XYZ file of C-alpha atoms in Angstrom:
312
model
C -5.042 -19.557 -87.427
C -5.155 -22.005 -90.842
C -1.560 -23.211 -91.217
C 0.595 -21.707 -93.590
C 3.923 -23.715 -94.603
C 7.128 -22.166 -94.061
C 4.893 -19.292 -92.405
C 3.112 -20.516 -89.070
C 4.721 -22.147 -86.070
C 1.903 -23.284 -83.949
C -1.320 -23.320 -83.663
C -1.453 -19.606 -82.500
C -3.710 -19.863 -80.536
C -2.245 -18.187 -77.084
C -3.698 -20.316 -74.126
C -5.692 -17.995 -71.808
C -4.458 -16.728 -68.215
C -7.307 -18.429 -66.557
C -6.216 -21.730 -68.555
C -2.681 -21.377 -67.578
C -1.877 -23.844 -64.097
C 1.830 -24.137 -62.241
C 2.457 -27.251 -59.618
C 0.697 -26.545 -56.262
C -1.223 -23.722 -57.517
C 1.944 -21.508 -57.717
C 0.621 -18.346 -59.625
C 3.973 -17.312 -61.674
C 6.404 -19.740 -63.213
C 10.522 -18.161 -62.640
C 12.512 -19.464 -65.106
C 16.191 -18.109 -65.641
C 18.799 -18.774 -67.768
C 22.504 -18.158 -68.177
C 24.304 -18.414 -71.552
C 27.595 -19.494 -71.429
C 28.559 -18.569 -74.949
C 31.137 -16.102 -75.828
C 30.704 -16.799 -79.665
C 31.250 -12.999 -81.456
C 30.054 -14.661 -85.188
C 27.884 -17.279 -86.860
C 31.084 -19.263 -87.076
C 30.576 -20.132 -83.517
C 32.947 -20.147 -80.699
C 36.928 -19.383 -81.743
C 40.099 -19.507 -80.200
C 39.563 -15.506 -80.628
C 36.505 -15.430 -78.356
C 37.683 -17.870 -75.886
C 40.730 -15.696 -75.364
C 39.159 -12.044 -75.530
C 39.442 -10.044 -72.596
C 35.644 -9.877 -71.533
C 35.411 -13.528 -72.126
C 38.115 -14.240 -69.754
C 36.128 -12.490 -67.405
C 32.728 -13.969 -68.358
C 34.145 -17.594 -67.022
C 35.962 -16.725 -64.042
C 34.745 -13.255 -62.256
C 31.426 -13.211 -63.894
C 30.319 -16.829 -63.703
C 31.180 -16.403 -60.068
C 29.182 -13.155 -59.527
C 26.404 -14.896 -60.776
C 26.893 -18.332 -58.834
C 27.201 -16.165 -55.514
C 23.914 -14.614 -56.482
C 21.868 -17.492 -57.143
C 23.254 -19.380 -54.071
C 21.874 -16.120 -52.059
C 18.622 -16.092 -53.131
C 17.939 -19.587 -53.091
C 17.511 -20.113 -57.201
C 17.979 -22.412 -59.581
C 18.614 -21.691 -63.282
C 19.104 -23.434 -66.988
C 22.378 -22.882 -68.298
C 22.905 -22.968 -71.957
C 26.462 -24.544 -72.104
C 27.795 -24.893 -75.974
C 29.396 -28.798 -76.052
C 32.947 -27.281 -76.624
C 32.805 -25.183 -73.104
C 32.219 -28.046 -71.547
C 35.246 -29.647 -72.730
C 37.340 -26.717 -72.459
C 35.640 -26.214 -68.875
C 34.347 -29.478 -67.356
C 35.325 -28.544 -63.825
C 32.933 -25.360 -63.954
C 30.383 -26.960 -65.858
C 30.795 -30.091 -63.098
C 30.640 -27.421 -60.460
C 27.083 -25.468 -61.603
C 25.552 -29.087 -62.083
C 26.495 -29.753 -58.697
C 24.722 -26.592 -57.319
C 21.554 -28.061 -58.548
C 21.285 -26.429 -61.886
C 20.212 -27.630 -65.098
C 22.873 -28.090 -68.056
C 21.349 -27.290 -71.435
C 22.733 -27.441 -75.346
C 24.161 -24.679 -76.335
C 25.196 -26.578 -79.628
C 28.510 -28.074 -80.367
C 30.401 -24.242 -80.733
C 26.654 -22.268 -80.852
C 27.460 -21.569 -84.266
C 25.029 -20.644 -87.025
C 23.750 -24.048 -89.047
C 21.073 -22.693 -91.690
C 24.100 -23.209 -94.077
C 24.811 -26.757 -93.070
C 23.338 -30.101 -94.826
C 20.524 -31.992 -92.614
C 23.022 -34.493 -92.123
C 26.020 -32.240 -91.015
C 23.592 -30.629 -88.740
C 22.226 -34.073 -87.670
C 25.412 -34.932 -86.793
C 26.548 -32.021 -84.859
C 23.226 -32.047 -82.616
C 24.282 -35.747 -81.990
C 28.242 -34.778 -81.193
C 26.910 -31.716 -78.806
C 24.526 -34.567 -76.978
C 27.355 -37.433 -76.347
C 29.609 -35.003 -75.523
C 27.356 -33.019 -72.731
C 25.909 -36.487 -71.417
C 29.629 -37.445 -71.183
C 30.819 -34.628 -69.233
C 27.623 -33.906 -67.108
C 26.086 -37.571 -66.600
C 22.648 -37.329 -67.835
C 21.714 -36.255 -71.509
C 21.020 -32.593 -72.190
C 16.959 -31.943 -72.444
C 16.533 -29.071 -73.440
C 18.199 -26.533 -76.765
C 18.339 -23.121 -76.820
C 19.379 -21.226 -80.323
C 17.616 -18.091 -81.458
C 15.826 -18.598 -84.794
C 17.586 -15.102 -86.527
C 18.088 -16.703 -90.053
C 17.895 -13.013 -91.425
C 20.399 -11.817 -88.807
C 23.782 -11.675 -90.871
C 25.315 -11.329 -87.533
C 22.967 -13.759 -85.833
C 25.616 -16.782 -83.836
C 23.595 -19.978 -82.639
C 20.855 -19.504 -85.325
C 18.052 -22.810 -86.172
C 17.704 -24.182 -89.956
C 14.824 -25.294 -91.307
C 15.383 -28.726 -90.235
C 16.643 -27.839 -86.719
C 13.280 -28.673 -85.147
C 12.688 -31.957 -86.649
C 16.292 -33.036 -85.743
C 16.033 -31.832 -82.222
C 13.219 -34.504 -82.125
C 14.419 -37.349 -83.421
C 17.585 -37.052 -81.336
C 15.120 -37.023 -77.969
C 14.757 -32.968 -76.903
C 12.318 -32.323 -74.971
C 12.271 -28.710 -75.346
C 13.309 -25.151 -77.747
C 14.218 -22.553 -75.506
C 13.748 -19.532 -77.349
C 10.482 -19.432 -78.418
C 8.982 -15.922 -79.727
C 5.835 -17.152 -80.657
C 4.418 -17.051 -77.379
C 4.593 -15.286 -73.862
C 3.998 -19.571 -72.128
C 5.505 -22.629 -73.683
C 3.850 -23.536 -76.800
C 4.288 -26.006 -79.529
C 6.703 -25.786 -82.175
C 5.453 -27.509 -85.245
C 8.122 -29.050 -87.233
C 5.800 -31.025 -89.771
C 1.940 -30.144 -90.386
C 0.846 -33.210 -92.236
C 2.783 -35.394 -89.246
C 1.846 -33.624 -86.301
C 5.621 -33.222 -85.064
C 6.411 -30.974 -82.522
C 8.467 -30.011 -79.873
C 7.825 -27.919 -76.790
C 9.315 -24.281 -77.293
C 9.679 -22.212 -73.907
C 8.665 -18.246 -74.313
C 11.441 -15.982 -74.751
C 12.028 -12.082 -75.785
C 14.580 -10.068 -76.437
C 13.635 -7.337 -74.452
C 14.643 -9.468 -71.320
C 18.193 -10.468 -72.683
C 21.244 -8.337 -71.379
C 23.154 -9.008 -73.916
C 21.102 -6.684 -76.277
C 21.703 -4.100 -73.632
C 24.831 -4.589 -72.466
C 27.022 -5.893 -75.714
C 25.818 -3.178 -78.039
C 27.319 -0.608 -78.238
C 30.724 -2.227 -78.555
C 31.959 -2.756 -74.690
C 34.145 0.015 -72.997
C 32.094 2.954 -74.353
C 30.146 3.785 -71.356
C 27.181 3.539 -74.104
C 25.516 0.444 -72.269
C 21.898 0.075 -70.492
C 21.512 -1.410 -67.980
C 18.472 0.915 -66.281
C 16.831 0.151 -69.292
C 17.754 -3.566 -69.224
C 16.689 -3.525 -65.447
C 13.125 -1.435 -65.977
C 11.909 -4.264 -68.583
C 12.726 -6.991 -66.430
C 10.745 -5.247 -63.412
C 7.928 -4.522 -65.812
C 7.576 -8.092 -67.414
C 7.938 -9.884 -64.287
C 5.202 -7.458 -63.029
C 3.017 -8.130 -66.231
C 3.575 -11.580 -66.223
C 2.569 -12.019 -62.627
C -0.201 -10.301 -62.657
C -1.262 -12.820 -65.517
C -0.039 -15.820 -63.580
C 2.189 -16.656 -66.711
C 5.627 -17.100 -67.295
C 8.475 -14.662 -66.792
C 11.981 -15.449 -68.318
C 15.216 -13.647 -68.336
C 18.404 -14.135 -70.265
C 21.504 -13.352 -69.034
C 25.638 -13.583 -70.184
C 28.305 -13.712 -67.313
C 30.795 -11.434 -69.336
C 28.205 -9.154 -69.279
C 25.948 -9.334 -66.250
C 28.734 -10.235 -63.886
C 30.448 -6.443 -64.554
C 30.103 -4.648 -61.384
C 27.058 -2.086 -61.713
C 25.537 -4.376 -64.216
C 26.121 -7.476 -61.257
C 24.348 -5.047 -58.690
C 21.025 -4.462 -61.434
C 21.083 -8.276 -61.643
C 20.653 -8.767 -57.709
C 18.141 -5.909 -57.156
C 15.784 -7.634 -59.632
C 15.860 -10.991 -57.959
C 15.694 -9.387 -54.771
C 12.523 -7.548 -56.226
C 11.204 -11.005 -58.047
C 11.919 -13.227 -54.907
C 9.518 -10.418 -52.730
C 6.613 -11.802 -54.278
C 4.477 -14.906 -52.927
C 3.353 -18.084 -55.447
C 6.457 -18.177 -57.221
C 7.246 -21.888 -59.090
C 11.504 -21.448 -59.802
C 11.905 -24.067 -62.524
C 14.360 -25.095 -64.854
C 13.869 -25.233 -68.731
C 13.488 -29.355 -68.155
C 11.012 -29.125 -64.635
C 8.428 -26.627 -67.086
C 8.472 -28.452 -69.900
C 7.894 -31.752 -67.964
C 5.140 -29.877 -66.208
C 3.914 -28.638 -69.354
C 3.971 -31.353 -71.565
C 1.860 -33.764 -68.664
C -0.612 -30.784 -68.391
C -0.888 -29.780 -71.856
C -0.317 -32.366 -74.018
C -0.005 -31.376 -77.737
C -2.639 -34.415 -78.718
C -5.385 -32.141 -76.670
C -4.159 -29.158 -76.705
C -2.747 -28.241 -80.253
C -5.387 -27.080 -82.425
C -4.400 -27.041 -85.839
C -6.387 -26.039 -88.906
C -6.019 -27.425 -92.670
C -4.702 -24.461 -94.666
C -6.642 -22.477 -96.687
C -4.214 -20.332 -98.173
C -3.300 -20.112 -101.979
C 0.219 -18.835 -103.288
C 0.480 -16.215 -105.865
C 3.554 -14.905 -107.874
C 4.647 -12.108 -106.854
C 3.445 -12.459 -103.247
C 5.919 -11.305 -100.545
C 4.405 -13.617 -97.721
């Protein structure tokens, strides 16, 4: 598709199954990630959400739930980790590191920076970095924040400049990207060339859009519904030999019934043959060396013209 600024992405150009190639011919990459965030408001994380019931819960009983679980089936995950959990929590962010999972930026409080200067936000990508790399031993690689700019309620939302920055500070990879069902390239200037690597999400395979609205303690939540569109995209996205992803929260995954959904979908995932478990980092690496964006980005010169009144 001709690039349109401020519009387009990427190239948009979806690579084909038959294209698509995991290490030692693996048909289906796994890729899971935990959120650690308890932020309630695009103000980020507050003494208010640390201290809320379900959030106490999320660290201790529901981190744990989840831990046990991935221990059982023999996984590995990415966990999004905001830089201020990590100092609040080094000794259970020390501990998941330790159990061979990947730490990821959550930012420094996942707060919502489309409001903040470049600089401010410059700075804060480089205070979440030193601080992670401090408490973890090796720098963070990969970033996940949804891009919701139009979400009033949206927490950990991207500016304009968040790709770019994410760049220059050494990323290798966006994980929430919605522009794509595989990793794909984010382009943060045309004229440049400057991307980064974004990593396919959806919010159909999040629980927190299942299980956090409506408000918790209603008995309103669902989870059969959560649990029949991870079956089905996993399913889908095997079949393709893609790239199935799912989201999940600890204070709201690790709940009891919601805990027993989790562990009947890996136990359904893991019964399938071919499958490449990788972190955020271990795809993108994989990605990047097999797809480089010098061969395999194919932009086009745009060809599109502005007129008042125009609503795109």
């Amino acid at each position: 598709m001709p690039w349109k600024q401020n519009y387009t992405i990427s190239d948009e150009i979806g690579i084909r199954d038959a294209d698509v190639r995991w290490p030692g011919g693996k048909r289906c990459c796994l890729s899971l990630v935990v959120d650690l965030s308890p932020a309630s408001t695009p103000a980020g994380i507050t003494a208010g959400d640390l201290t809320h019931p379900t959030s106490l819960f999320g660290i201790t009983v529901g981190l744990q739930n989840i831990m046990q679980q991935l221990r059982r089936f023999d996984l590995r995950a990415t966990f999004v980790v905001p830089a201020v959990m990590a100092e609040i929590y080094p000794d259970r962010i020390k501990a998941i590191r330790d159990d061979g999972h990947e730490i990821a930026a959550g930012g420094w409080k996942h707060e919502d920076v489309s409001t903040l200067s470049v600089e401010d936000e410059r700075e804060r990508i480089a205070l979440t970095t030193s601080t992670l790399e401090r408490i973890v031993g090796s720098r963070p690689k990969g970033w996940f924040s949804l891009p919701r700019q139009q979400d009033a309620f949206a927490v950990g939302a991207v500016s304009t400049a968040t790709m770019s920055l994410l760049i220059d500070a050494g990323y290798s990879y966006m994980g929430n990207g919605l522009a794509d069902d595989a990793p794909h390239y984010w382009v943060a200037d045309f004229r440049q060339r400057k991307t980064i690597l974004t990593l396919p999400y959806h919010y159909s395979c999040d629980d927190q859009f299942f299980l956090m609205f409506p408000v918790e303690g209603t008995g309103l939540d669902r989870v059969n519904a959560l649990k029949r569109n991870w079956h089905r995209e996993f399913d889908a996205q095997y079949r393709r030999g893609r790239c199935f992803s799912l989201t999940v929260h600890p204070k709201g995954i690790g709940w009891g019934h919601h805990a027993e959904a989790f562990e009947e979908t890996l136990a359904y995932i893991t019964g399938f043959p071919g499958l490449w478990n990788a972190t955020g980092s271990e795809c993108a690496e994989h990605w990047l060396a097999t797809y480089p964006a010098e061969s395999h980005l194919r932009l086009s010169p745009s060809i599109w013209q502005d007129h008042e009144g125009s609503l795109s």
